[in-house]
mmCIF file of C-alpha atoms in Angstrom:
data_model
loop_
_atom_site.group_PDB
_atom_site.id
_atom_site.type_symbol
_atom_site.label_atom_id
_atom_site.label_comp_id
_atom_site.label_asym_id
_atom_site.label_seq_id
_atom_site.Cartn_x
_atom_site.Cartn_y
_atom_site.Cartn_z
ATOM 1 C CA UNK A 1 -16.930 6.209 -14.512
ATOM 2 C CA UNK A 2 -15.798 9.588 -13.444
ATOM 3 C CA UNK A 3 -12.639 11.607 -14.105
ATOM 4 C CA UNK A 4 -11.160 15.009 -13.253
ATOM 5 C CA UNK A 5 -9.603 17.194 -15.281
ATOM 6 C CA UNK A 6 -6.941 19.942 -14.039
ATOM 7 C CA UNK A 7 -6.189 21.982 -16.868
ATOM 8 C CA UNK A 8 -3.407 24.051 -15.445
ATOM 9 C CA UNK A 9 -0.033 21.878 -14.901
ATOM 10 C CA UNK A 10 1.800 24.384 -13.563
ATOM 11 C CA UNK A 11 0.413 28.317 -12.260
ATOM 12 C CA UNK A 12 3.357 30.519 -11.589
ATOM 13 C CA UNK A 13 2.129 33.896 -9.758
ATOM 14 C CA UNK A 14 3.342 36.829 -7.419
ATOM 15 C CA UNK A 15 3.060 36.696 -3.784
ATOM 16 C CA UNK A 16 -0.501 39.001 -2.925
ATOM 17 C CA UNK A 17 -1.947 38.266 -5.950
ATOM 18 C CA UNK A 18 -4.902 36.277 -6.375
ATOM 19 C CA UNK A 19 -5.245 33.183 -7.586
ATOM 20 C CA UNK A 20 -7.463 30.212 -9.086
ATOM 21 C CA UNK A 21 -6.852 26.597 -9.822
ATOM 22 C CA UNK A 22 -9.064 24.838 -12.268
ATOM 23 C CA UNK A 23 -11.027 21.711 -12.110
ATOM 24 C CA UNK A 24 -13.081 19.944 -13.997
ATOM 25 C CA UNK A 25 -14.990 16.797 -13.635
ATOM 26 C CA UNK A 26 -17.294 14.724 -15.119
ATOM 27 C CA UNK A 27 -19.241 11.627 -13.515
ATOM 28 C CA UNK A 28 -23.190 10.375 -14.191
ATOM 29 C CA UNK A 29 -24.123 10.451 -10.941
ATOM 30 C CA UNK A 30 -23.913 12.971 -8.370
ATOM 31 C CA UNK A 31 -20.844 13.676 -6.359
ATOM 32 C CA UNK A 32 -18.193 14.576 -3.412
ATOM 33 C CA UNK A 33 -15.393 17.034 -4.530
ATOM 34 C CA UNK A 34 -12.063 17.610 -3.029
ATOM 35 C CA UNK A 35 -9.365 19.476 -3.257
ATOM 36 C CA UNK A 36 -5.794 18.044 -1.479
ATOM 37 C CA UNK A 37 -2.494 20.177 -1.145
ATOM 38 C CA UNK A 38 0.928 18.230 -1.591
ATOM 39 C CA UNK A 39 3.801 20.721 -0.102
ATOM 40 C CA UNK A 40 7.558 19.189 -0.888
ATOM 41 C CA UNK A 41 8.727 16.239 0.079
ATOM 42 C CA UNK A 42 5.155 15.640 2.529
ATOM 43 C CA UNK A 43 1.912 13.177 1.350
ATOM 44 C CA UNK A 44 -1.310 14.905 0.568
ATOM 45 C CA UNK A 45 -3.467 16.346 2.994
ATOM 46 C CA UNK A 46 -7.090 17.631 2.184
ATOM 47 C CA UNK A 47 -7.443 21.062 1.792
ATOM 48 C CA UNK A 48 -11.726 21.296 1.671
ATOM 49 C CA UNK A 49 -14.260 19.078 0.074
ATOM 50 C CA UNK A 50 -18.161 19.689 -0.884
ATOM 51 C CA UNK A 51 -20.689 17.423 0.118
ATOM 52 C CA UNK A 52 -23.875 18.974 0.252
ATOM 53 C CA UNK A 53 -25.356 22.124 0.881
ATOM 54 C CA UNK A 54 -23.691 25.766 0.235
ATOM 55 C CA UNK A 55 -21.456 25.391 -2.941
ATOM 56 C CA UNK A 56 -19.212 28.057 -1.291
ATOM 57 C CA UNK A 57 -16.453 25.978 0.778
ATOM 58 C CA UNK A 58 -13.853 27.594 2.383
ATOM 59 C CA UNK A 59 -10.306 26.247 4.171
ATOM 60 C CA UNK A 60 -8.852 27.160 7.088
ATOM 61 C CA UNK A 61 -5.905 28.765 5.271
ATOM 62 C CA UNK A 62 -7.735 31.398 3.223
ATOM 63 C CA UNK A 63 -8.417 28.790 0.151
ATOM 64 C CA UNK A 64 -12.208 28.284 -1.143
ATOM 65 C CA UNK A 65 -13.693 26.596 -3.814
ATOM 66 C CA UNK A 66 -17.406 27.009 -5.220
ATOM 67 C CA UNK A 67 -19.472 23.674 -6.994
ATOM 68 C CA UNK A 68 -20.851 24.463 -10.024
ATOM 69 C CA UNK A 69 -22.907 21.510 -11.456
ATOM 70 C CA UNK A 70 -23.892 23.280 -14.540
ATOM 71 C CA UNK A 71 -20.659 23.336 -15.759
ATOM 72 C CA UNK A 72 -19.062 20.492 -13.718
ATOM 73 C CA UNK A 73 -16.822 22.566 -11.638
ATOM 74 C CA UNK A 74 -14.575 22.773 -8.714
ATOM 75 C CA UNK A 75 -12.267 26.076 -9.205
ATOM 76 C CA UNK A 76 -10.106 26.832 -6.230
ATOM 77 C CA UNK A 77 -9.482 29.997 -5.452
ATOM 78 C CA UNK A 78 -7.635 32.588 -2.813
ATOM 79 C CA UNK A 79 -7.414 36.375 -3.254
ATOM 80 C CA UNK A 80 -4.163 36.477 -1.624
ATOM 81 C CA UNK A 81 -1.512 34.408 -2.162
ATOM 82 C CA UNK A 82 1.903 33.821 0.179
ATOM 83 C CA UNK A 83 4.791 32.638 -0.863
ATOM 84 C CA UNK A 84 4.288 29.269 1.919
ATOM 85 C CA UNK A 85 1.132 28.110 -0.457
ATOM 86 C CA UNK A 86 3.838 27.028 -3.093
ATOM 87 C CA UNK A 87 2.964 22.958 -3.794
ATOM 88 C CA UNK A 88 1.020 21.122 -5.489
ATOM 89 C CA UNK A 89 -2.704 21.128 -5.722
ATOM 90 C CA UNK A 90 -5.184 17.792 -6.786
ATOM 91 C CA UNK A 91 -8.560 17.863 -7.545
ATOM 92 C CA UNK A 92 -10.290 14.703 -6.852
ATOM 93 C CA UNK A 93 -13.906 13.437 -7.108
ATOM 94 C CA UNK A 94 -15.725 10.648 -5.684
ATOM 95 C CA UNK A 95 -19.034 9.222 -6.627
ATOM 96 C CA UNK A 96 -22.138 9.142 -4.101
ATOM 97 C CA UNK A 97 -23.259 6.332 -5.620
ATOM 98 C CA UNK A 98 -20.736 3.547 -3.450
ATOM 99 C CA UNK A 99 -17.484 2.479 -5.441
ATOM 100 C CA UNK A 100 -15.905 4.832 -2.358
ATOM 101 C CA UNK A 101 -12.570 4.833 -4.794
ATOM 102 C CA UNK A 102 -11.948 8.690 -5.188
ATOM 103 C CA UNK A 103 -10.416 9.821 -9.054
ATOM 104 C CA UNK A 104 -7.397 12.836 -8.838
ATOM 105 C CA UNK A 105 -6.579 15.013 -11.102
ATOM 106 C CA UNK A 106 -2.868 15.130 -12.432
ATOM 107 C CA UNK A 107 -2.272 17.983 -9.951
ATOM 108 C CA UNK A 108 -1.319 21.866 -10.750
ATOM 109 C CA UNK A 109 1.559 23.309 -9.063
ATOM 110 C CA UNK A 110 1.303 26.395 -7.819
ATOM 111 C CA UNK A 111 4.683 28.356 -7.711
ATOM 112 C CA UNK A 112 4.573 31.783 -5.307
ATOM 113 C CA UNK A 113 7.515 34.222 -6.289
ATOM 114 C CA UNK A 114 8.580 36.829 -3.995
ATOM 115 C CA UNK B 1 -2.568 10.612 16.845
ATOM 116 C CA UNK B 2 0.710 9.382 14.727
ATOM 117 C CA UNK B 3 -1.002 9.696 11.324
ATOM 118 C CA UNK B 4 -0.345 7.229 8.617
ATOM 119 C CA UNK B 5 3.358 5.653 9.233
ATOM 120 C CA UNK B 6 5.061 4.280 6.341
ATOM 121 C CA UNK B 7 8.542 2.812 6.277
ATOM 122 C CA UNK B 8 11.056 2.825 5.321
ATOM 123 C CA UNK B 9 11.061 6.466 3.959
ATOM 124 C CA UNK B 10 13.942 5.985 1.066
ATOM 125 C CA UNK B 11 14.689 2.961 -0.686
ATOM 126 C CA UNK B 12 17.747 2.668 -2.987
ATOM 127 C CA UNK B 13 17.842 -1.100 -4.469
ATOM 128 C CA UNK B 14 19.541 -2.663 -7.616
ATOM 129 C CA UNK B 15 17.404 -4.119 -9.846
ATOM 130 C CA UNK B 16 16.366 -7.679 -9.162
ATOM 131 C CA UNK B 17 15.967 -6.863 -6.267
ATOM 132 C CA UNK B 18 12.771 -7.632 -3.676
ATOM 133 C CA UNK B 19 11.370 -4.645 -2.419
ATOM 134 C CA UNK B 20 8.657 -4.739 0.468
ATOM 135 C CA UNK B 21 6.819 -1.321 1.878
ATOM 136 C CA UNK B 22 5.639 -1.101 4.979
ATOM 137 C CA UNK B 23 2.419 1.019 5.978
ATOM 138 C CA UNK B 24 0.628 1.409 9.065
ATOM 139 C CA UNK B 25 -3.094 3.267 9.055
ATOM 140 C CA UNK B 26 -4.430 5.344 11.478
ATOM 141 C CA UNK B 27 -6.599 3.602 14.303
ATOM 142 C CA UNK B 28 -9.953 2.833 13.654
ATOM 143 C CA UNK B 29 -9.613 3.119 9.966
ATOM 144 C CA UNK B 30 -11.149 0.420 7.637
ATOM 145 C CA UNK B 31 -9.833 1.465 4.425
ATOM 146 C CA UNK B 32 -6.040 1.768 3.062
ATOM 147 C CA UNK B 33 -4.837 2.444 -0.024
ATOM 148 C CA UNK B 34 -1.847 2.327 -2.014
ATOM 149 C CA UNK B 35 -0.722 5.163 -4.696
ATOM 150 C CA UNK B 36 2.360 5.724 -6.627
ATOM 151 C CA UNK B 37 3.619 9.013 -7.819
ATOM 152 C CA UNK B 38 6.100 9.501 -10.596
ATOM 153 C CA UNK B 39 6.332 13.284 -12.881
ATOM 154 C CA UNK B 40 5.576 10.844 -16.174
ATOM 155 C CA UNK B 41 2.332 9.416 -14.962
ATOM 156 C CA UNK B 42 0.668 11.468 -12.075
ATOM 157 C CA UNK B 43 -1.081 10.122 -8.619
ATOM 158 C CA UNK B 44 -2.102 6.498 -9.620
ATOM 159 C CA UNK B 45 -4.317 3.644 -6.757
ATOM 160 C CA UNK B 46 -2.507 0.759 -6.889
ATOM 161 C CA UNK B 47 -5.009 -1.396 -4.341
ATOM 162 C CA UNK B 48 -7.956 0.012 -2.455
ATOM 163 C CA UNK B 49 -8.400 -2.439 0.911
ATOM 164 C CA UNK B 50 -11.703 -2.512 3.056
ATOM 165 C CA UNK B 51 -11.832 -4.180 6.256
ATOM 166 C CA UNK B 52 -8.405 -5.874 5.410
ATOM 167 C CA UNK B 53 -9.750 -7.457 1.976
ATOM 168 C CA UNK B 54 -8.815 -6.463 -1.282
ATOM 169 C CA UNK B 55 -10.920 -4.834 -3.494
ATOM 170 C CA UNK B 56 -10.064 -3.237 -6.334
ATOM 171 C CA UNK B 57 -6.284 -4.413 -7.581
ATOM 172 C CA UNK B 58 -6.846 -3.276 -11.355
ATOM 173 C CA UNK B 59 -4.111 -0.816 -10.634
ATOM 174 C CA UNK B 60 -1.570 -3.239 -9.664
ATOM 175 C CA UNK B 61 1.163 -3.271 -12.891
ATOM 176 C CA UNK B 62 1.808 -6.784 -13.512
ATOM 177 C CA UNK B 63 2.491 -9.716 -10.892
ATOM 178 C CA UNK B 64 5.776 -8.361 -9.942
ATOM 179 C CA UNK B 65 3.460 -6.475 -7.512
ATOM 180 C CA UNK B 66 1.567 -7.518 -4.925
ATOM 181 C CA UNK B 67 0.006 -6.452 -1.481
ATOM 182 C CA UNK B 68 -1.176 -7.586 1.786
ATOM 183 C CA UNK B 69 -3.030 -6.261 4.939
ATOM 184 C CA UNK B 70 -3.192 -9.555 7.294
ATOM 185 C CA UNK B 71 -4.586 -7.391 9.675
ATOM 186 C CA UNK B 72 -6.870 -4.028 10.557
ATOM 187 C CA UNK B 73 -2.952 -2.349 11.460
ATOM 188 C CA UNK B 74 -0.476 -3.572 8.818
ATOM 189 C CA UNK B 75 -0.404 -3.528 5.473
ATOM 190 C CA UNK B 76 2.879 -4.344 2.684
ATOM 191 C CA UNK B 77 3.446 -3.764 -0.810
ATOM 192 C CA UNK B 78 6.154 -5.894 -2.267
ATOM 193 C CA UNK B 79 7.797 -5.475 -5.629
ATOM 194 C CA UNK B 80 9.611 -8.802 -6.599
ATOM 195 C CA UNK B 81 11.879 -8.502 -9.097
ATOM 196 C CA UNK B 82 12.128 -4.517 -8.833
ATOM 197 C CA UNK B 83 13.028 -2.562 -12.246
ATOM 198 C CA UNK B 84 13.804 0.924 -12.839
ATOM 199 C CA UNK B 85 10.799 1.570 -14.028
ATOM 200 C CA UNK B 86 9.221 1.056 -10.431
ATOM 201 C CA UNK B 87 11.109 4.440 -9.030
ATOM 202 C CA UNK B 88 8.606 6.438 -7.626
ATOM 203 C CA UNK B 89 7.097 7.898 -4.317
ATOM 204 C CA UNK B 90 4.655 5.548 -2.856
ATOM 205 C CA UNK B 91 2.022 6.627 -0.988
ATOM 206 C CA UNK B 92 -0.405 4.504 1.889
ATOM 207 C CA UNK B 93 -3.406 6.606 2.599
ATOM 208 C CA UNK B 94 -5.921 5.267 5.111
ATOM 209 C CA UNK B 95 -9.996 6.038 5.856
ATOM 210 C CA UNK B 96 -13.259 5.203 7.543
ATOM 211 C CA UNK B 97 -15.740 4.466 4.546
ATOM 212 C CA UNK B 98 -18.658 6.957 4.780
ATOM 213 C CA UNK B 99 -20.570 6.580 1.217
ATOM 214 C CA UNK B 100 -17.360 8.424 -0.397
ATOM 215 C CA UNK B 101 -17.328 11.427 1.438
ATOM 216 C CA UNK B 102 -14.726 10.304 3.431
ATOM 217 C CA UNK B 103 -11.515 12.387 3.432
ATOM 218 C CA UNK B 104 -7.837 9.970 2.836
ATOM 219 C CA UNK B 105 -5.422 10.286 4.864
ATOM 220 C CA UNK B 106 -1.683 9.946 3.330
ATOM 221 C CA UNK B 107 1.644 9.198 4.588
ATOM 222 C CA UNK B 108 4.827 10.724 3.997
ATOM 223 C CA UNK B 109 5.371 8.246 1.487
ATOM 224 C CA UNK B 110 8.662 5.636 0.516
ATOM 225 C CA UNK B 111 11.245 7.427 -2.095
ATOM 226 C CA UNK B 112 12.162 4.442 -3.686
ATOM 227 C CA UNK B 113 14.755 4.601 -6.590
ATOM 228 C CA UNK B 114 15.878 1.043 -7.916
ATOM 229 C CA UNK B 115 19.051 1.401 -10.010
#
C-alpha cells in the first residue's frame, strides 16, 4: 500500500518570496508522483508529475518539483510567488506496479499576501 | 473539448432525501472516478470505474451510496436516504489507464449541502 504525506496544512507567505510545499511518500514498489492545484471553488487540475527520467520537473507556471527516492520525496517548489498561486496544493502518488488507483495527500494551502 | 461535466453544480436537500449526481467524462476516457471533499476528512475515492465496471467500491460509506456508469459517457452517484453528514463537494474525475501514469481529470464538482 502506499500513502502520501503533506506535512504543511496550511503555508502562508509574501507575494515574491519563494516557496516550497512538502511531500512525502512511501510505497514498496516504485512510483509516479504528482502534484495537482485546487484554486477556489474549481476541481483539481495537475500541476506536473514524474515518471521517469530527470528528477527535475518543471510546470508551465513557474512551479517544479525534484524526486528524491532516498528520502521518498516530492517537494514543490517556486522562487517567486504571485498572489494568483493562492489554492490548494495535493500531492498524490501512484504505484507502477498496476492498481492504477492514485493516493493524495490531505492538501496544503498555500495563502499569497500582498 | 468540454472537460469533465458534472451536474447539477449545488444541491441543497432535506434529509431523507434521494440525491443522484450526474457526471459525464471526457471522450475516449476509460476510467472515472468519484471523490468527496469535506475540511474534516480531506480528498477521499469513493468508486474507481474501468471500462464502465466497477472496481474498487471500498470507499463507498455504507449502502446508502451507490453508483452506476451504464455506459462509456454517463455515470451517477446516488445517495438514498441523504444525511447531513453527506455535505460535501463531490468530485467525477475521468482517465485513459496507462500503467498509473495517467494524469485525472476533475470536474467542477456538485456542492451538495443536505439540511
Amino acid at each position: 500500500a502506499q500513502s502520501v504525506t503533506q506535512l504543511d496544512s496550511q503555508v502562508p507567505v509574501f507575494e515574491e518570496a519563494p516557496v516550497e510545499l512538502r511531500c512525502n511518500y512511501s510505497s514498496s514498489v516504485s512510483v509516479y508522483l504528482f502534484w495537482y492545484v485546487q484554486y477556489p471553488n474549481q476541481g483539481l487540475q495537475l500541476l506536473l508529475k514524474y515518471l521517469s527520467g530527470s528528477t527535475l520537473v518543471e510546470s508551465i507556471n513557474g512551479f517544479e518539483a525534484e524526486f528524491n527516492k532516498s528520502q521518498t520525496s516530492f517537494h514543490l517548489r517556486k522562487p517567486s510567488v504571485h498572489i494568483s498561486d493562492t489554492a490548494e496544493y495535493f500531492c498524490a502518488v501512484s504505484d507502477s506496479g498496476g492498481s492504477y488507483i492514485p493516493t493524495f495527500g490531505r492538501g496544503t494551502s498555500l495563502i499569497v499576501h500582498p | 473539448d468540454a472537460g469533465v461535466i458534472q451536474s447539477p453544480r449545488h444541491e441543497v436537500t432535506e434529509m431523507g432525501q434521494e440525491v443522484t449526481l450526474r457526471c459525464k467524462p471526457i471522450s475516449g476516457h476509460n476510467s472515472l472516478f468519484w471523490y468527496r471533499q469535506t475540511m474534516m476528512r480531506g480528498l477521499e475515492l469513493l468508486i474507481y470505474f474501468n471500462n464502465n465496471v466497477p472496481i474498487d467500491d471500498s470507499g463507498m460509506p455504507e449502502d446508502r451510496f451507490s453508483a452506476k456508469m451504464p455506459n462509456a459517457s454517463f455515470s451517477t452517484l446516488k445517495i438514498q436516504p441523504s444525511e447531513p453528514r453527506d455535505s460535501a463537494v463531490y468530485f467525477c474525475a475521468s482517465s485513459f489507464r496507462q500503467g498509473g501514469a495517467e494524469t485525472q481529470y476533475f470536474g467542477p464538482g456538485t456542492r451538495l449541502l443536505v439540511l
